C-alpha angles and dihedrals in degrees: 000000000000126000115229115211119191115208105205147162140095125330117282089019093121102263096139097044092048092048095050087048095049089049092052094041094051093031091233144121126290130183119223122227106273093204093072092058091044095049096046086066099047103019127209097327098090130151125215088257081062090059091048092051086049094054090046091048091049090046090054095045089054093048087057095044095053086067088065098039118102106187106346136028110202110204116200095208133002141192090285086069092049091042095055094036092056091046092047099046101030108019095237139059124224110251095237088065095042088050089047093044091057099035106034095067122179124221090238135008119205108204114203118221111215095233093121125092117276112255110203121213141158093269103047125096113168114068100141101043104047090117094051088046090050092055089054092051090047090050094046090051094048096048093058092045092245121183098239142155128197111237115200139148132079133287117320090009090058098049093044093058092049093051087052094054089048092055088048091070 
């Protein structure tokens, strides 16, 4: 049985880079962040229904990628992201996302600490509140009893911490 690992946290906290690194290191599968693909088509004028569509697209891509994984499936984003995003931007979370967040638990969550420099791009919106968002992620994971580890540090130190957490599964 494969181990599913969610790489989660505020935007520009190194999720994609870490997911790609871990997939290369362990020579296994990873699922890119679906929201990038989705938002590149519609831009930042999105609605709550778009976040739900993003969550469903991410979930479907994970299900498809599980067929290719051998030991690990590294997921760049998860229901924690869409839950926090919905709550912060719209003040509520669609019930489908809330249910999946609580029921679709990963074997390990790597919560990326926002101690790396902000990388601006056209799809990012929160350069000044990454720490506030980090604490929301941590609280949400604690509330569901998730197996999570905080990944911090820069460069190779950050990568090696994540590798050691995966080895600990």
